[in-house]
Amino acid sequence: MSDEEAEPNATRRLPTLDKTPGEEDAATPPAEDTPSPDTAGHDRVRRFWSARRVPAALVALVLLAAAGLLLYDVAAVRADRPAMAWRRRLARELATRHLDNPWVLGAAAVVLVLGIWLFVLAVTPGLRQVLPMRPAAPDLRAGLDRAAAALVLRDRAMEVAGVQSVRMAVSRRKAKAHCVSHFRELDEVRADLDTSLGEGLRQLGLAHELRLTVDVRRPKKR
């Protein structure tokens, strides 16, 4: 008996289908069409919404006080008592003053400003100090305080050779570094800062990439 006849069927080599170069390129999607883990879900990350507790509490207190006072006055009138002086005066002023009166226009302007302020608070997310981060899990949301991000980037910039001091400012869309270098060429320091801070921004894991601006100067002469 030969070795080939003694080999079990389970260990026999299965036939394979070799692809031509053209077929392999057609079957494999381009690498640029596949989203990377860092950019997947990037556009779906939204800012954090503020609870607006202080404005909501102020509006609720004002409305509660006005409604309570008006209800008390109406109940007093129903009980055959005279209306409060402020309501009689308000009714008289509304009946006699024209719409082009300065007091009427001023009150209307104040109410308009308050209404616009409340509308802006209702439709804007707030919490401008919190930068949204890329989600690590479907049900997990994380944010980074702008002051903390600026501190991390400042410490990273101080590690660059030639940097004497750094003033870092981080906004919602920009990261600005104002550095003072006391030795080395400014172009070399700026290039190292661009590399170091760029890598630092990527490691922060922010959902929206910040535009980096680096300003390097010599210390002022005393």
PDB file of C-alpha atoms in Angstrom, residues 98-219:
ATOM      1  CA  HIS A  98     -50.914 105.487  22.455  1.00  0.00           C
ATOM      2  CA  LEU A  99     -48.752 102.806  20.840  1.00  0.00           C
ATOM      3  CA  ASP A 100     -46.116 105.354  19.768  1.00  0.00           C
ATOM      4  CA  ASN A 101     -45.547 106.442  23.359  1.00  0.00           C
ATOM      5  CA  PRO A 102     -41.881 106.104  24.466  1.00  0.00           C
ATOM      6  CA  TRP A 103     -42.849 104.104  27.554  1.00  0.00           C
ATOM      7  CA  VAL A 104     -44.876 101.668  25.477  1.00  0.00           C
ATOM      8  CA  LEU A 105     -42.085 101.300  22.929  1.00  0.00           C
ATOM      9  CA  GLY A 106     -39.490 100.815  25.685  1.00  0.00           C
ATOM     10  CA  ALA A 107     -41.557  98.122  27.396  1.00  0.00           C
ATOM     11  CA  ALA A 108     -42.118  96.375  24.079  1.00  0.00           C
ATOM     12  CA  ALA A 109     -38.361  96.456  23.369  1.00  0.00           C
ATOM     13  CA  VAL A 110     -37.585  94.929  26.764  1.00  0.00           C
ATOM     14  CA  VAL A 111     -40.124  92.152  26.236  1.00  0.00           C
ATOM     15  CA  LEU A 112     -38.730  91.528  22.742  1.00  0.00           C
ATOM     16  CA  VAL A 113     -35.160  91.233  24.035  1.00  0.00           C
ATOM     17  CA  LEU A 114     -36.237  88.848  26.783  1.00  0.00           C
ATOM     18  CA  GLY A 115     -38.163  86.743  24.269  1.00  0.00           C
ATOM     19  CA  ILE A 116     -35.176  86.527  21.910  1.00  0.00           C
ATOM     20  CA  TRP A 117     -32.920  85.586  24.833  1.00  0.00           C
ATOM     21  CA  LEU A 118     -35.251  82.799  25.930  1.00  0.00           C
ATOM     22  CA  PHE A 119     -35.592  81.558  22.341  1.00  0.00           C
ATOM     23  CA  VAL A 120     -31.814  81.432  21.890  1.00  0.00           C
ATOM     24  CA  LEU A 121     -31.481  79.513  25.135  1.00  0.00           C
ATOM     25  CA  ALA A 122     -34.133  77.047  23.971  1.00  0.00           C
ATOM     26  CA  VAL A 123     -32.599  76.242  20.555  1.00  0.00           C
ATOM     27  CA  THR A 124     -28.867  76.301  21.369  1.00  0.00           C
ATOM     28  CA  PRO A 125     -27.079  73.476  23.195  1.00  0.00           C
ATOM     29  CA  GLY A 126     -24.869  75.554  25.466  1.00  0.00           C
ATOM     30  CA  LEU A 127     -21.994  73.998  27.454  1.00  0.00           C
ATOM     31  CA  ARG A 128     -19.426  75.646  25.217  1.00  0.00           C
ATOM     32  CA  GLN A 129     -16.650  74.633  27.625  1.00  0.00           C
ATOM     33  CA  VAL A 130     -17.155  70.896  26.903  1.00  0.00           C
ATOM     34  CA  LEU A 131     -15.672  69.449  23.711  1.00  0.00           C
ATOM     35  CA  PRO A 132     -17.388  66.234  22.545  1.00  0.00           C
ATOM     36  CA  MET A 133     -15.123  63.217  22.119  1.00  0.00           C
ATOM     37  CA  ARG A 134     -15.310  60.277  19.736  1.00  0.00           C
ATOM     38  CA  PRO A 135     -17.636  57.580  21.134  1.00  0.00           C
ATOM     39  CA  ALA A 136     -15.772  54.499  22.336  1.00  0.00           C
ATOM     40  CA  ALA A 137     -19.025  52.525  22.624  1.00  0.00           C
ATOM     41  CA  PRO A 138     -22.521  52.935  21.131  1.00  0.00           C
ATOM     42  CA  ASP A 139     -24.133  53.932  24.451  1.00  0.00           C
ATOM     43  CA  LEU A 140     -21.230  55.983  25.792  1.00  0.00           C
ATOM     44  CA  ARG A 141     -20.764  59.740  25.403  1.00  0.00           C
ATOM     45  CA  ALA A 142     -17.694  61.557  26.642  1.00  0.00           C
ATOM     46  CA  GLY A 143     -16.605  65.162  26.718  1.00  0.00           C
ATOM     47  CA  LEU A 144     -13.402  67.017  27.523  1.00  0.00           C
ATOM     48  CA  ASP A 145     -13.263  70.396  29.207  1.00  0.00           C
ATOM     49  CA  ARG A 146     -11.527  73.037  27.120  1.00  0.00           C
ATOM     50  CA  ALA A 147      -9.360  74.130  30.054  1.00  0.00           C
ATOM     51  CA  ALA A 148      -8.199  70.534  30.572  1.00  0.00           C
ATOM     52  CA  ALA A 149      -7.412  70.164  26.862  1.00  0.00           C
ATOM     53  CA  ALA A 150      -5.405  73.399  26.939  1.00  0.00           C
ATOM     54  CA  LEU A 151      -3.469  72.186  29.986  1.00  0.00           C
ATOM     55  CA  VAL A 152      -2.600  68.862  28.323  1.00  0.00           C
ATOM     56  CA  LEU A 153      -1.428  70.599  25.152  1.00  0.00           C
ATOM     57  CA  ARG A 154       0.565  73.149  27.153  1.00  0.00           C
ATOM     58  CA  ASP A 155       2.436  70.422  29.030  1.00  0.00           C
ATOM     59  CA  ARG A 156       3.159  68.703  25.734  1.00  0.00           C
ATOM     60  CA  ALA A 157       4.491  71.917  24.202  1.00  0.00           C
ATOM     61  CA  MET A 158       6.780  72.528  27.181  1.00  0.00           C
ATOM     62  CA  GLU A 159       8.549  69.247  26.404  1.00  0.00           C
ATOM     63  CA  VAL A 160       9.858  70.652  23.097  1.00  0.00           C
ATOM     64  CA  ALA A 161      13.461  71.758  23.285  1.00  0.00           C
ATOM     65  CA  GLY A 162      13.884  75.518  23.191  1.00  0.00           C
ATOM     66  CA  VAL A 163      10.440  76.401  24.569  1.00  0.00           C
ATOM     67  CA  GLN A 164      10.601  78.686  27.593  1.00  0.00           C
ATOM     68  CA  SER A 165       6.891  79.382  28.172  1.00  0.00           C
ATOM     69  CA  VAL A 166       3.595  78.530  26.502  1.00  0.00           C
ATOM     70  CA  ARG A 167       0.184  80.190  26.606  1.00  0.00           C
ATOM     71  CA  MET A 168      -2.425  77.810  25.195  1.00  0.00           C
ATOM     72  CA  ALA A 169      -5.960  78.763  24.182  1.00  0.00           C
ATOM     73  CA  VAL A 170      -8.519  76.171  23.051  1.00  0.00           C
ATOM     74  CA  SER A 171     -11.868  77.138  21.548  1.00  0.00           C
ATOM     75  CA  ARG A 172     -14.569  75.042  19.914  1.00  0.00           C
ATOM     76  CA  ARG A 173     -12.791  75.010  16.552  1.00  0.00           C
ATOM     77  CA  LYS A 174      -9.238  76.245  17.134  1.00  0.00           C
ATOM     78  CA  ALA A 175      -6.218  75.554  19.280  1.00  0.00           C
ATOM     79  CA  LYS A 176      -3.761  78.450  19.508  1.00  0.00           C
ATOM     80  CA  ALA A 177      -0.316  78.190  21.045  1.00  0.00           C
ATOM     81  CA  HIS A 178       1.680  81.332  21.867  1.00  0.00           C
ATOM     82  CA  CYS A 179       5.202  80.181  22.714  1.00  0.00           C
ATOM     83  CA  VAL A 180       8.406  81.899  23.768  1.00  0.00           C
ATOM     84  CA  SER A 181      11.676  80.270  22.705  1.00  0.00           C
ATOM     85  CA  HIS A 182      14.961  81.320  24.249  1.00  0.00           C
ATOM     86  CA  PHE A 183      17.277  79.176  22.092  1.00  0.00           C
ATOM     87  CA  ARG A 184      17.268  77.225  18.822  1.00  0.00           C
ATOM     88  CA  GLU A 185      16.000  78.575  15.534  1.00  0.00           C
ATOM     89  CA  LEU A 186      12.379  79.667  15.572  1.00  0.00           C
ATOM     90  CA  ASP A 187      11.526  77.668  12.458  1.00  0.00           C
ATOM     91  CA  GLU A 188      12.850  74.484  14.025  1.00  0.00           C
ATOM     92  CA  VAL A 189      10.953  75.083  17.242  1.00  0.00           C
ATOM     93  CA  ARG A 190       7.776  75.842  15.306  1.00  0.00           C
ATOM     94  CA  ALA A 191       8.118  72.657  13.268  1.00  0.00           C
ATOM     95  CA  ASP A 192       8.618  70.554  16.399  1.00  0.00           C
ATOM     96  CA  LEU A 193       5.643  72.240  18.035  1.00  0.00           C
ATOM     97  CA  ASP A 194       3.452  71.547  15.005  1.00  0.00           C
ATOM     98  CA  THR A 195       4.382  67.878  15.152  1.00  0.00           C
ATOM     99  CA  SER A 196       4.046  67.517  18.914  1.00  0.00           C
ATOM    100  CA  LEU A 197       0.805  69.470  19.281  1.00  0.00           C
ATOM    101  CA  GLY A 198      -0.711  67.822  16.215  1.00  0.00           C
ATOM    102  CA  GLU A 199      -0.069  64.415  17.719  1.00  0.00           C
ATOM    103  CA  GLY A 200      -1.417  65.674  21.046  1.00  0.00           C
ATOM    104  CA  LEU A 201      -4.659  66.805  19.402  1.00  0.00           C
ATOM    105  CA  ARG A 202      -5.107  63.395  17.801  1.00  0.00           C
ATOM    106  CA  GLN A 203      -4.527  61.664  21.137  1.00  0.00           C
ATOM    107  CA  LEU A 204      -7.206  63.779  22.820  1.00  0.00           C
ATOM    108  CA  GLY A 205      -9.805  61.815  20.865  1.00  0.00           C
ATOM    109  CA  LEU A 206     -12.008  64.802  20.032  1.00  0.00           C
ATOM    110  CA  ALA A 207     -14.930  64.247  17.696  1.00  0.00           C
ATOM    111  CA  HIS A 208     -14.255  67.438  15.721  1.00  0.00           C
ATOM    112  CA  GLU A 209     -10.697  68.177  14.714  1.00  0.00           C
ATOM    113  CA  LEU A 210      -9.351  71.500  15.940  1.00  0.00           C
ATOM    114  CA  ARG A 211      -7.369  73.805  13.679  1.00  0.00           C
ATOM    115  CA  LEU A 212      -3.902  74.331  15.144  1.00  0.00           C
ATOM    116  CA  THR A 213      -2.130  77.674  15.128  1.00  0.00           C
ATOM    117  CA  VAL A 214       1.405  78.057  16.542  1.00  0.00           C
ATOM    118  CA  ASP A 215       3.094  81.386  17.217  1.00  0.00           C
ATOM    119  CA  VAL A 216       6.745  81.325  18.347  1.00  0.00           C
ATOM    120  CA  ARG A 217       8.611  84.422  19.453  1.00  0.00           C
ATOM    121  CA  ARG A 218      11.752  85.453  21.276  1.00  0.00           C
ATOM    122  CA  PRO A 219      11.497  86.694  24.860  1.00  0.00           C
TER     123      PRO A 219
END
